[in-house]
């Protein structure tokens, strides 16, 4: 199978949020889509290993937040490469309850949904949600998965449906973030990582980068 064929499917970069007994939780999702217009329904795919999956199942509610190209990359790093089971992902970002669900202020728009059905696959749950409310927070260009990879140089979390393991023999660039996999190629604006360097995706310090 030529797995590069999957690169030609279109994906966005979204945050899926919910509640854990009153505590806001969430994760990155790149498989979300509108299914019907009347009534408006959305579908989102979450890995079985994501704590947010369990919270959506328990509460029966989720929010899909669209990220813009100019969003804070740390939103993707924090929500995509850490677990809500152990970390308060909302602690470093301003957020509000919108449509009865937690939504970071850095989102471009949001949809709050009530789960009306779900389908289980070997690794993911596909939740179907009826949209209860939605709003636009700011103008912008929705971020695509291609933009995230090509412009932000972001990597894919292993639990994402679009994750493809690197082939044997592939060489890595100069510095690689051990948390989110961000690669710094050493071209600009400096050759060596400065002491105050922070990963532009997940905010990890220089100590979390390894030289390869």
CSV table of C-alpha atoms in Angstrom, one decimal:
chain,number,residue,atom,x,y,z
A,1,UNK,CA,0.0,0.0,0.0
A,2,UNK,CA,1.3,3.4,-0.9
A,3,UNK,CA,0.5,5.4,2.3
A,4,UNK,CA,1.5,8.7,0.7
A,5,UNK,CA,-1.9,8.6,-1.1
A,6,UNK,CA,-3.5,9.5,2.2
A,7,UNK,CA,-1.6,12.9,2.1
A,8,UNK,CA,-4.0,13.9,-0.7
A,9,UNK,CA,-7.1,13.8,1.6
A,10,UNK,CA,-8.0,17.1,3.1
A,11,UNK,CA,-7.9,17.7,6.9
A,12,UNK,CA,-8.2,20.6,9.2
A,13,UNK,CA,-6.7,21.3,12.6
A,14,UNK,CA,-9.4,21.4,15.3
A,15,UNK,CA,-9.6,21.3,19.1
A,16,UNK,CA,-12.3,19.0,20.5
A,17,UNK,CA,-13.3,19.9,24.1
A,18,UNK,CA,-15.5,18.5,26.8
A,19,UNK,CA,-15.9,18.3,30.6
A,20,UNK,CA,-14.4,16.0,33.2
A,21,UNK,CA,-16.7,16.5,36.2
A,22,UNK,CA,-16.5,20.3,35.8
A,23,UNK,CA,-12.9,20.4,34.6
A,24,UNK,CA,-12.3,21.5,31.0
A,25,UNK,CA,-10.5,18.9,28.8
A,26,UNK,CA,-9.7,18.7,25.2
A,27,UNK,CA,-7.4,17.4,22.5
A,28,UNK,CA,-6.4,18.1,18.9
A,29,UNK,CA,-8.6,16.4,16.2
A,30,UNK,CA,-7.9,16.6,12.4
A,31,UNK,CA,-10.9,14.5,11.4
A,32,UNK,CA,-14.0,16.6,11.8
A,33,UNK,CA,-16.7,17.3,9.3
A,34,UNK,CA,-20.3,18.5,8.8
A,35,UNK,CA,-22.6,15.6,8.1
A,36,UNK,CA,-26.0,17.2,7.6
A,37,UNK,CA,-27.4,20.8,7.4
A,38,UNK,CA,-30.9,20.3,8.9
A,39,UNK,CA,-30.6,19.4,11.6
A,40,UNK,CA,-26.9,20.5,11.6
A,41,UNK,CA,-24.7,17.6,12.7
A,42,UNK,CA,-20.9,17.2,12.9
A,43,UNK,CA,-18.8,14.1,13.2
A,44,UNK,CA,-15.4,14.0,15.0
A,45,UNK,CA,-12.9,11.1,15.4
A,46,UNK,CA,-11.1,10.6,18.7
A,47,UNK,CA,-8.5,7.9,19.5
A,48,UNK,CA,-9.5,5.4,22.2
A,49,UNK,CA,-6.4,6.4,24.1
A,50,UNK,CA,-7.4,10.1,24.3
A,51,UNK,CA,-8.8,11.0,27.7
A,52,UNK,CA,-11.1,13.4,25.9
A,53,UNK,CA,-12.7,10.4,24.2
A,54,UNK,CA,-13.8,9.1,27.6
A,55,UNK,CA,-15.1,12.5,28.7
A,56,UNK,CA,-17.2,12.9,25.6
A,57,UNK,CA,-18.6,9.4,26.1
A,58,UNK,CA,-19.4,10.2,29.8
A,59,UNK,CA,-20.9,13.6,29.3
A,60,UNK,CA,-22.5,13.1,25.9
A,61,UNK,CA,-21.3,16.6,24.8
A,62,UNK,CA,-18.3,18.0,22.8
A,63,UNK,CA,-17.2,21.2,21.2
A,64,UNK,CA,-15.3,21.5,17.9
A,65,UNK,CA,-13.1,24.6,17.7
A,66,UNK,CA,-11.6,25.6,14.4
A,67,UNK,CA,-8.1,27.1,14.5
A,68,UNK,CA,-6.8,29.8,12.2
A,69,UNK,CA,-3.4,29.8,10.5
A,70,UNK,CA,-2.3,32.6,12.8
A,71,UNK,CA,-3.4,30.9,16.0
A,72,UNK,CA,-0.9,30.4,18.8
A,73,UNK,CA,1.0,27.2,17.8
A,74,UNK,CA,1.2,26.3,21.5
A,75,UNK,CA,-2.5,25.6,21.4
A,76,UNK,CA,-1.7,22.7,19.1
A,77,UNK,CA,1.3,21.6,21.1
A,78,UNK,CA,-0.4,21.7,24.4
A,79,UNK,CA,-3.7,20.1,23.3
A,80,UNK,CA,-2.0,17.6,20.8
A,81,UNK,CA,0.9,16.2,22.7
A,82,UNK,CA,-0.2,16.1,26.4
A,83,UNK,CA,-3.0,14.2,28.1
A,84,UNK,CA,-5.8,15.9,29.9
A,85,UNK,CA,-5.7,13.0,32.4
A,86,UNK,CA,-2.4,14.5,33.8
A,87,UNK,CA,-2.3,18.1,32.6
A,88,UNK,CA,-4.7,21.1,32.7
A,89,UNK,CA,-4.4,22.1,29.1
A,90,UNK,CA,-6.5,25.2,29.6
A,91,UNK,CA,-4.2,26.6,32.3
A,92,UNK,CA,-2.0,28.6,30.0
A,93,UNK,CA,-4.8,30.0,27.8
A,94,UNK,CA,-7.8,32.3,28.3
A,95,UNK,CA,-11.1,30.5,27.7
A,96,UNK,CA,-14.8,30.8,28.3
A,97,UNK,CA,-17.8,28.6,28.4
A,98,UNK,CA,-19.5,28.9,25.1
A,99,UNK,CA,-22.6,26.9,24.2
A,100,UNK,CA,-22.2,25.1,27.6
A,101,UNK,CA,-18.7,23.9,26.7
A,102,UNK,CA,-15.1,25.1,27.2
A,103,UNK,CA,-13.7,27.1,24.3
A,104,UNK,CA,-10.2,28.7,24.1
A,105,UNK,CA,-10.3,32.4,23.1
A,106,UNK,CA,-7.7,31.5,20.5
A,107,UNK,CA,-10.2,29.6,18.4
A,108,UNK,CA,-11.5,31.1,15.2
A,109,UNK,CA,-15.0,29.7,15.6
A,110,UNK,CA,-16.7,26.9,17.6
A,111,UNK,CA,-19.6,24.4,17.5
A,112,UNK,CA,-21.1,22.9,20.6
A,113,UNK,CA,-22.7,19.5,20.0
A,114,UNK,CA,-24.8,16.9,21.8
A,115,UNK,CA,-23.8,13.3,21.0
A,116,UNK,CA,-26.6,11.5,19.1
A,117,UNK,CA,-24.7,8.5,17.9
A,118,UNK,CA,-21.2,7.0,17.7
A,119,UNK,CA,-19.3,4.3,15.8
A,120,UNK,CA,-16.4,2.3,17.1
A,121,UNK,CA,-13.4,1.4,15.0
A,122,UNK,CA,-10.3,-0.6,16.0
A,123,UNK,CA,-8.5,2.5,17.3
A,124,UNK,CA,-11.0,5.5,17.2
A,125,UNK,CA,-14.5,6.5,18.1
A,126,UNK,CA,-16.4,8.5,15.6
A,127,UNK,CA,-18.9,10.7,17.5
A,128,UNK,CA,-21.9,12.2,15.7
A,129,UNK,CA,-23.2,15.3,17.3
A,130,UNK,CA,-26.2,17.5,16.8
A,131,UNK,CA,-25.1,21.2,16.8
A,132,UNK,CA,-26.7,23.1,19.7
A,133,UNK,CA,-24.9,26.4,19.1
A,134,UNK,CA,-22.1,27.9,17.1
A,135,UNK,CA,-20.4,31.3,16.7
A,136,UNK,CA,-17.4,33.0,15.0
A,137,UNK,CA,-14.9,34.6,17.4
A,138,UNK,CA,-12.6,36.2,14.8
A,139,UNK,CA,-11.9,36.4,11.1
A,140,UNK,CA,-9.2,34.3,9.6
A,141,UNK,CA,-8.1,31.5,7.4
A,142,UNK,CA,-8.9,28.0,8.8
A,143,UNK,CA,-5.7,26.1,9.3
A,144,UNK,CA,-5.3,22.9,7.2
A,145,UNK,CA,-3.3,19.9,8.1
A,146,UNK,CA,-1.0,20.7,5.1
A,147,UNK,CA,-0.4,24.2,6.4
A,148,UNK,CA,0.5,22.8,9.8
A,149,UNK,CA,3.1,20.5,8.4
A,150,UNK,CA,4.6,22.6,5.6
A,151,UNK,CA,4.5,26.1,7.2
A,152,UNK,CA,4.6,25.5,11.0
A,153,UNK,CA,6.7,22.3,10.5
A,154,UNK,CA,4.5,20.5,13.0
A,155,UNK,CA,4.5,16.8,13.6
A,156,UNK,CA,1.6,14.4,14.0
A,157,UNK,CA,0.8,12.8,17.4
A,158,UNK,CA,1.0,9.0,17.3
A,159,UNK,CA,-2.7,8.7,18.3
A,160,UNK,CA,-3.9,10.9,15.3
A,161,UNK,CA,-5.7,9.0,12.5
A,162,UNK,CA,-3.3,10.6,10.0
A,163,UNK,CA,-0.2,9.5,11.8
A,164,UNK,CA,2.2,7.5,9.6
A,165,UNK,CA,5.3,6.1,11.2
A,166,UNK,CA,8.6,7.2,9.7
A,167,UNK,CA,10.2,4.7,7.4
A,168,UNK,CA,13.4,2.9,8.5
A,169,UNK,CA,16.5,4.8,7.5
A,170,UNK,CA,14.9,8.3,7.4
A,171,UNK,CA,17.3,10.9,8.8
A,172,UNK,CA,16.2,13.5,11.3
A,173,UNK,CA,17.1,17.2,11.3
A,174,UNK,CA,19.5,18.9,13.7
A,175,UNK,CA,17.3,19.4,16.8
A,176,UNK,CA,14.1,17.5,17.6
A,177,UNK,CA,11.6,18.3,20.4
A,178,UNK,CA,11.1,15.1,22.5
A,179,UNK,CA,7.6,16.3,23.5
A,180,UNK,CA,5.9,17.1,20.2
A,181,UNK,CA,8.4,16.1,17.5
A,182,UNK,CA,9.0,19.6,16.2
A,183,UNK,CA,12.1,19.7,14.0
A,184,UNK,CA,14.5,22.7,14.0
A,185,UNK,CA,16.7,22.4,10.9
A,186,UNK,CA,19.4,24.9,12.1
A,187,UNK,CA,19.1,27.2,9.1
A,188,UNK,CA,17.5,30.3,10.5
A,189,UNK,CA,17.7,32.4,12.6
A,190,UNK,CA,20.6,30.6,14.3
A,191,UNK,CA,22.8,27.5,14.1
A,192,UNK,CA,22.6,26.5,17.7
A,193,UNK,CA,19.7,26.6,20.1
A,194,UNK,CA,20.0,29.5,22.5
A,195,UNK,CA,19.6,28.8,26.3
A,196,UNK,CA,16.2,30.6,26.4
A,197,UNK,CA,14.8,28.6,23.4
A,198,UNK,CA,11.2,27.4,23.6
A,199,UNK,CA,9.6,25.0,21.2
A,200,UNK,CA,7.2,27.1,19.0
A,201,UNK,CA,4.6,24.3,19.0
A,202,UNK,CA,4.5,22.9,22.5
A,203,UNK,CA,6.6,25.4,24.5
A,204,UNK,CA,9.1,22.9,25.7
A,205,UNK,CA,12.5,24.3,26.8
A,206,UNK,CA,15.9,23.7,25.2
A,207,UNK,CA,16.5,20.8,27.6
A,208,UNK,CA,13.7,18.8,25.9
A,209,UNK,CA,15.4,19.0,22.5
A,210,UNK,CA,17.8,16.4,21.4
A,211,UNK,CA,20.5,16.8,18.7
A,212,UNK,CA,20.6,14.2,16.0
